[in-house]
Short mmCIF file of C-alpha atoms in Angstrom, two decimals:
data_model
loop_
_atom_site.label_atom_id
_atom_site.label_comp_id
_atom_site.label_asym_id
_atom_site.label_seq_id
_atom_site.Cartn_x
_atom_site.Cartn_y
_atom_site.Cartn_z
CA UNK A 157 0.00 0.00 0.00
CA UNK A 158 1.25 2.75 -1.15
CA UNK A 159 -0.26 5.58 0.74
CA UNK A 160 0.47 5.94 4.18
CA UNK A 161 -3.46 7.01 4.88
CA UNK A 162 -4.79 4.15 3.43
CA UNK A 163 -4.31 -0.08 4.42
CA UNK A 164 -5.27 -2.85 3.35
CA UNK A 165 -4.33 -6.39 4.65
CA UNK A 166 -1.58 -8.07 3.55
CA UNK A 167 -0.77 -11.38 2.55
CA UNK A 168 1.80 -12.15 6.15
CA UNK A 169 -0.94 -10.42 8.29
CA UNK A 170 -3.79 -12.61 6.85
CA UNK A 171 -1.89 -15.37 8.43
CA UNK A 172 -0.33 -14.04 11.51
CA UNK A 173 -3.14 -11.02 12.38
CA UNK A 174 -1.54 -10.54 15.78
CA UNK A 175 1.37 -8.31 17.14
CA UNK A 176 4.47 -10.63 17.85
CA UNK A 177 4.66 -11.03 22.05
CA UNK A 178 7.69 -9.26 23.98
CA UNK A 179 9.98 -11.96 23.58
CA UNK A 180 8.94 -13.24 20.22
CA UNK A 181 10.36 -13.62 16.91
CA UNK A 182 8.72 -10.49 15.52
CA UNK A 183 6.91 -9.33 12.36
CA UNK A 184 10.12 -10.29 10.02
CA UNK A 185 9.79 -13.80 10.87
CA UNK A 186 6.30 -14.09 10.18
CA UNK A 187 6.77 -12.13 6.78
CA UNK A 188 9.32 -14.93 6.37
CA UNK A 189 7.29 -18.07 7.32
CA UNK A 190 4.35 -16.67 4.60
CA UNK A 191 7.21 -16.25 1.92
CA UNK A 192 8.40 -20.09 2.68
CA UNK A 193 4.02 -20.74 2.55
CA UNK A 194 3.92 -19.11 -0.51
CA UNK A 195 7.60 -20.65 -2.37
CA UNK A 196 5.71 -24.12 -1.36
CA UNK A 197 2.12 -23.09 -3.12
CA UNK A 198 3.58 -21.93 -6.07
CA UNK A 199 5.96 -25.29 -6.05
CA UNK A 200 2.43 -27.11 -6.09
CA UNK A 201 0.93 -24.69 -8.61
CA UNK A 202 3.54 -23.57 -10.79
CA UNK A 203 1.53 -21.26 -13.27
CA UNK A 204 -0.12 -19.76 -10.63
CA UNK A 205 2.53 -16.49 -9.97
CA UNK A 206 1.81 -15.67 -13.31
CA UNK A 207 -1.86 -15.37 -13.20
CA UNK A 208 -2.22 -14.53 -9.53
CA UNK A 209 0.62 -12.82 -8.04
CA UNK A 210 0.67 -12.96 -4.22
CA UNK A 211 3.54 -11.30 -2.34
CA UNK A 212 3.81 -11.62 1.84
CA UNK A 213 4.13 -8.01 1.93
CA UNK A 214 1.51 -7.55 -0.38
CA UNK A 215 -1.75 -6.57 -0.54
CA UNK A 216 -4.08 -9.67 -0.77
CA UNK A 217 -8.07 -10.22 -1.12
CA UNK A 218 -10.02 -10.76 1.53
CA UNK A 219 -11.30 -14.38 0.47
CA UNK A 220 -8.37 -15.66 3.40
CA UNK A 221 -10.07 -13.68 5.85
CA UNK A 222 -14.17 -15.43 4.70
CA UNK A 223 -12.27 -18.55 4.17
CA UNK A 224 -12.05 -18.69 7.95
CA UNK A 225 -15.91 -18.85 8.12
CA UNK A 226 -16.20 -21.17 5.50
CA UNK A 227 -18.08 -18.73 3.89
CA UNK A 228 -16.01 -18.15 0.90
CA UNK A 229 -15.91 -18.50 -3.14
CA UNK A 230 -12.06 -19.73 -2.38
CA UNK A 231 -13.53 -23.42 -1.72
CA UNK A 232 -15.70 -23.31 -4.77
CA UNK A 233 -12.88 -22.89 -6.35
CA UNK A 234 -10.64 -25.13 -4.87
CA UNK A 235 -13.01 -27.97 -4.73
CA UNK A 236 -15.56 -29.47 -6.78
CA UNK A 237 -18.51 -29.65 -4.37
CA UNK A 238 -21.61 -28.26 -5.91
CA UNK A 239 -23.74 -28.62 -2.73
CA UNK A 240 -21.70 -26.29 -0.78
CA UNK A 241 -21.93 -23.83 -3.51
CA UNK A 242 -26.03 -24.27 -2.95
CA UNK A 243 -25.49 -24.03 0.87
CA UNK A 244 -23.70 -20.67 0.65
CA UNK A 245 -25.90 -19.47 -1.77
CA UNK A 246 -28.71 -20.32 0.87
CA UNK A 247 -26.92 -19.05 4.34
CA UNK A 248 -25.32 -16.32 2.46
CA UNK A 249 -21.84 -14.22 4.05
CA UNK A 250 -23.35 -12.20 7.17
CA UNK A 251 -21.44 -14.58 10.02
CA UNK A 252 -18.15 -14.41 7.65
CA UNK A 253 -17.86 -10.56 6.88
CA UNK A 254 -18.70 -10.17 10.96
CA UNK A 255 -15.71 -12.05 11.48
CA UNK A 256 -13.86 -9.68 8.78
CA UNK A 257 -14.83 -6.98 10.69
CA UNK A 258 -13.62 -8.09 13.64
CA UNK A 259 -10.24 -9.46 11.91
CA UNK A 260 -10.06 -6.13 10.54
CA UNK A 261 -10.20 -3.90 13.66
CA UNK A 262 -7.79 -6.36 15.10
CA UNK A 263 -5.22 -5.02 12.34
CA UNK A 264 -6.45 -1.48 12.74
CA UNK A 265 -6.14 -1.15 16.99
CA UNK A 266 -2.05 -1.83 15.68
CA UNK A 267 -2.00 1.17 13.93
CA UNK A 268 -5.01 3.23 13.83
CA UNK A 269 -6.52 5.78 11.67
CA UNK A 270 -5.90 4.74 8.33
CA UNK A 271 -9.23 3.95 5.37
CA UNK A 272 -9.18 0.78 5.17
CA UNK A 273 -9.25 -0.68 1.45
CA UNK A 274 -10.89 -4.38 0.41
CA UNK A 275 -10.80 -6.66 -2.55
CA UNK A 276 -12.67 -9.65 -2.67
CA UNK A 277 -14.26 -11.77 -5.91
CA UNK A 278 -16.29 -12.69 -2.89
CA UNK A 279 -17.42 -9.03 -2.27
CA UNK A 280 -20.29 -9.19 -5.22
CA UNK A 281 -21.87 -12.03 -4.22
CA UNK A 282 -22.31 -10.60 -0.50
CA UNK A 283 -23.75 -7.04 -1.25
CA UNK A 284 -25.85 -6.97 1.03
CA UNK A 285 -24.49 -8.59 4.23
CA UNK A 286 -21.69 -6.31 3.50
CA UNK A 287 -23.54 -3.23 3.78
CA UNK A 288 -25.36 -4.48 6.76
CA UNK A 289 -21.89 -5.23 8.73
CA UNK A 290 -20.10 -1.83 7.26
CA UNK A 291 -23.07 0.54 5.96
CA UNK A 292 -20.62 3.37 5.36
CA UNK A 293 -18.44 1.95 3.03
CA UNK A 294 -18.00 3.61 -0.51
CA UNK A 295 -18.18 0.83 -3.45
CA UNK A 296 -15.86 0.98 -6.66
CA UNK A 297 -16.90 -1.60 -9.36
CA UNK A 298 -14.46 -2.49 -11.79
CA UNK A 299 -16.20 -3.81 -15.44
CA UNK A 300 -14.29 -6.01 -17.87
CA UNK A 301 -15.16 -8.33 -21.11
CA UNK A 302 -16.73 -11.19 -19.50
CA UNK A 303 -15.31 -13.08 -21.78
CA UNK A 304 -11.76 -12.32 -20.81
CA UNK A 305 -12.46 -12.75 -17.39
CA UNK A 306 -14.37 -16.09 -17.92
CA UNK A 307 -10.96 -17.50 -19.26
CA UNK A 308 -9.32 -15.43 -16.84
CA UNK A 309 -11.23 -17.51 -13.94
CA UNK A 310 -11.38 -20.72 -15.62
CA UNK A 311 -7.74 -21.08 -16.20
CA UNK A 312 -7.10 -19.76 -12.53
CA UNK A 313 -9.91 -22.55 -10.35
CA UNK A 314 -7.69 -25.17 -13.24
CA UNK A 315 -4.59 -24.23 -11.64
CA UNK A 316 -5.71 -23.93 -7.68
CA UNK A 317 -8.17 -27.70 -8.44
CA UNK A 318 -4.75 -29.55 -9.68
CA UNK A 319 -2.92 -29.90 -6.53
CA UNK A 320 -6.07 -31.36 -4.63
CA UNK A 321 -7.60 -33.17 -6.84
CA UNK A 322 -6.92 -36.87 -8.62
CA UNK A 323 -8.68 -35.67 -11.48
CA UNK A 324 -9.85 -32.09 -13.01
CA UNK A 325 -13.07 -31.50 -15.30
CA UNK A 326 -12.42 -28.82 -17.35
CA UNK A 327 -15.91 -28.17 -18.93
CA UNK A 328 -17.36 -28.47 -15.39
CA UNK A 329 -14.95 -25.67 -14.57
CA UNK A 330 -16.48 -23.71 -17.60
CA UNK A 331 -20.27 -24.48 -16.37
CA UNK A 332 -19.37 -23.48 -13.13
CA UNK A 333 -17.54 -20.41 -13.74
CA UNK A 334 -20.21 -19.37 -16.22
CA UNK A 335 -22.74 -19.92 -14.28
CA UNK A 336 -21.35 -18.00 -10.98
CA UNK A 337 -20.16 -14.90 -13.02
CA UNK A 338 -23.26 -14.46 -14.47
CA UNK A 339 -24.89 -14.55 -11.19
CA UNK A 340 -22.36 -11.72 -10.09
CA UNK A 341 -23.23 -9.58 -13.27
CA UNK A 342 -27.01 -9.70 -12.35
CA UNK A 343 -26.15 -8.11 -8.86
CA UNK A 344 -23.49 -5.59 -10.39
CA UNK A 345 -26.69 -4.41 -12.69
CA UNK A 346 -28.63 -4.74 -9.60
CA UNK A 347 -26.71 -2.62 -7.16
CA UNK A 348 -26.36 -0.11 -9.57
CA UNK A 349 -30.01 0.83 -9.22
CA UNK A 350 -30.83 -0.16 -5.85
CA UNK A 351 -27.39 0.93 -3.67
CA UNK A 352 -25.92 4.36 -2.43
CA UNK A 353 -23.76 6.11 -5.77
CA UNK A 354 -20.98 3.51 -7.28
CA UNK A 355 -18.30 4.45 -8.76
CA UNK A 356 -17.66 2.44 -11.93
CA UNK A 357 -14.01 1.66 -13.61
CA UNK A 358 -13.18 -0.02 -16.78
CA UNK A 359 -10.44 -2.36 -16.59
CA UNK A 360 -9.09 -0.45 -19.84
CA UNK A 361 -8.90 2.95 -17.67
CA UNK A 362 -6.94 1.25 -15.19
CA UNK A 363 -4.46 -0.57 -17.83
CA UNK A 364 -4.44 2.57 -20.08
CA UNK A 365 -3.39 4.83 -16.72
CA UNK A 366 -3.23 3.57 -13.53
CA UNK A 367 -2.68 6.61 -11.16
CA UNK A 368 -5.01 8.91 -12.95
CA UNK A 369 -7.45 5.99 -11.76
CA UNK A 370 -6.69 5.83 -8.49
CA UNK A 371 -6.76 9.70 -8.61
CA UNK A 372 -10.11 10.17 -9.64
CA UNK A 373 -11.16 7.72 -7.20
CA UNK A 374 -9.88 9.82 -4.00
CA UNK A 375 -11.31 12.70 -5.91
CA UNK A 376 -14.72 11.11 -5.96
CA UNK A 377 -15.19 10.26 -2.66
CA UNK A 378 -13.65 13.55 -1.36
CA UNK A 379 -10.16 12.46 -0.96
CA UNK A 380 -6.20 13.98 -1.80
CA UNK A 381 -3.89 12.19 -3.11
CA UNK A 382 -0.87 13.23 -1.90
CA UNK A 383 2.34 14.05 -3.63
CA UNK A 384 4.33 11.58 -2.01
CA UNK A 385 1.84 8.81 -2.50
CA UNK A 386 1.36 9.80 -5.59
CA UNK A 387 5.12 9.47 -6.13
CA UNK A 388 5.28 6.18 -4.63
CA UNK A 389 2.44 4.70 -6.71
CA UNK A 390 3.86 5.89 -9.70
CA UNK A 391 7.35 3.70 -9.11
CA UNK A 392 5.16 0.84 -7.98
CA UNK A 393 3.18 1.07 -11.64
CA UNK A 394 6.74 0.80 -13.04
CA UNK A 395 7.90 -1.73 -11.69
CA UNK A 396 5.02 -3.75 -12.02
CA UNK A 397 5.51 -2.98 -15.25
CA UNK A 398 8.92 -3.67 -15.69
CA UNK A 399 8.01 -7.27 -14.34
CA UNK A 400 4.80 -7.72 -16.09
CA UNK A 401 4.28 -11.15 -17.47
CA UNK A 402 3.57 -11.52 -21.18
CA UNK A 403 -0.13 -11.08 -22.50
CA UNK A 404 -1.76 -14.43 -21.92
CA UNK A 405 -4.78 -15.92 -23.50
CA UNK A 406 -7.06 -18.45 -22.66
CA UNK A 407 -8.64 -21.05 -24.81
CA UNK A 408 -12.35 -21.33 -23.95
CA UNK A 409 -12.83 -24.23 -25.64
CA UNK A 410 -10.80 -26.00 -23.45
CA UNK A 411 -13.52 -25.12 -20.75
CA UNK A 412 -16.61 -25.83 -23.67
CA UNK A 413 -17.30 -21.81 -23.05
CA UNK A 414 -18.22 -20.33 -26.62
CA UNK A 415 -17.12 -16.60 -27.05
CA UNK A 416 -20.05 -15.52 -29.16
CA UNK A 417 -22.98 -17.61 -26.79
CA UNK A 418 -21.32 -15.74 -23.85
CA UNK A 419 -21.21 -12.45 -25.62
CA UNK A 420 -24.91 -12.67 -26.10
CA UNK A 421 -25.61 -14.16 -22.57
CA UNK A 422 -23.72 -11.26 -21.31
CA UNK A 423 -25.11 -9.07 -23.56
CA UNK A 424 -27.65 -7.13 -20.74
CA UNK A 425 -24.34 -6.48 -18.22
CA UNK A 426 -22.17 -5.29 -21.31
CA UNK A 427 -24.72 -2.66 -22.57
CA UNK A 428 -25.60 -1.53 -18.94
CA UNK A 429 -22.06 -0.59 -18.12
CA UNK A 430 -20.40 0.28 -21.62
CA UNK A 431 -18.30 -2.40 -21.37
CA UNK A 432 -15.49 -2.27 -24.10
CA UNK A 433 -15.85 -6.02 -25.76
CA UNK A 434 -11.50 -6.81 -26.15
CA UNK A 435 -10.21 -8.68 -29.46
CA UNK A 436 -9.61 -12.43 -29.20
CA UNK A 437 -7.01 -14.13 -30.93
CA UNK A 438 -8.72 -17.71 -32.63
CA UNK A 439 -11.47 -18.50 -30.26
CA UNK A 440 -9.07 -17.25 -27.10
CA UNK A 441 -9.74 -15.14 -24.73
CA UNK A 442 -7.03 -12.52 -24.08
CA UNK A 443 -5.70 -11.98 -20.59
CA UNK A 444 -3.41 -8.86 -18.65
CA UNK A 445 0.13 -8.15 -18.24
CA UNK A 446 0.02 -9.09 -14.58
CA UNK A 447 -2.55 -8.14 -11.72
#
């Protein structure tokens, strides 16, 4: 995090939440014992750095925080278990984002007075609990080609499934991931109507120009941007940049999805949000230069 006003959890903290006791190892060792965590995941998972980069002293979403409720997308896509999908679609995320705010406040008592920032996958599908545990939080919805992220998400619940599983159905993937994102573009049209003002971003802004993104964003919601943070985000973009993986793309039909039937099942979310549709490259769907 970039700006010393704002926070949002990072990956070490998800794991070890509490200050170290007089005595104990200390915050360095932790950060080190979530890099080793990590080193071993991505041993298991080897594509996974390059389409989900996770740092220990970087910010992470808050799925590991709702994981801890078992009230979390991260085990739908872990696992293949369609009936705990239907069970969290029934009991929906109120007992796991009251732990998150508890988990959260934990972090802040260690250095208070900071907005707090969250990103979550998770976060669409729990609306409203959300806004019943934290009614004053301001809402930024980023909109993308479904279609890239639908390849996006398939290729990423491929790559987390492998590890745990004996055997990996790829067109179940697509089914599922189809079926879930369209469910989440139903609420973004949804919210849009029925919640307190959104402010929407197109994953083109962002790629096209990062900080004046992030700018307009304090802007709307009443907020400076420092110089120095402004400064300090700016090297971060370059070296992200500097890092940045090549552009990937992801065959759909490996997954059974069909750009043109999702283009026209989509259709209603596209149109609402004047979504710019990206160019595929024979029947794939094209992907980022990094998160």
């Amino acid at each position: 995090v970039q700006d010393p006003s704002t926070a949002a959890p990072l990956s070490w903290q998800l794991v070890y939440p509490y200050p170290s006791p007089p005595g104990g190892f200390g915050a360095s060792f932790n950060r080190a014992c979530v890099q080793g965590q990590l080193y071993l995941m991505r041993r298991l998972a080897p594509q996974l750095d390059a389409l989900h980069h996770i740092g220990a002293r970087e910010p992470e979403e808050c799925t590991d925080i709702t994981a801890q409720v078992f009230q979390s997308q991260r085990y739908d896509t872990l696992y293949c278990v369609p009936s705990y999908q239907s069970w969290l679609q029934r009991h929906g995320y109120l007992d796991a984002y009251r732990f998150h705010r508890r988990f959260i406040q934990h972090l802040d008592a260690q250095l208070p007075g900071r907005r707090w920032i969250f990103k979550s996958p998770d976060h669409i599908f729990a609306l409203e609990d959300i806004r019943a545990v934290y009614p004053d939080a301001r809402w930024v919805f980023i909109h993308r080609d479904p279609v890239a992220v639908l390849g996006s998400v398939a290729k990423l619940t491929e790559v987390l499934r492998r590890p745990f599983a004996h055997r990996v159905d790829l067109e179940e993937i697509g089914r599922q991931v189809c079926a879930s994102w369209f469910d989440g573009a139903q609420r973004m049209m949804r919210a849009a109507t029925d919640m307190d003002p959104i402010l929407h971003v197109h994953y083109q802004e962002i790629l096209a120009d990062p900080l004046r993104v992030v700018e307009r964003i304090f802007a709307h919601w009443g907020h400076i941007l420092s110089p120095t943070a402004a400064q300090r985000m700016r090297a971060w973009v370059e070296n992200r940049r500097n890092r940045a993986h090549r552009p990937r793309d992801y065959n759909l039909a490996t997954f059974a999805l069909d750009p043109a039937a999702l283009r026209a099942q989509f259709a209603s979310y596209t149109t609402a949000f004047d979504v710019e549709l990206e160019r595929r490259r024979n029947g794939r769907s094209p992907g980022s230069n990094g998160r």
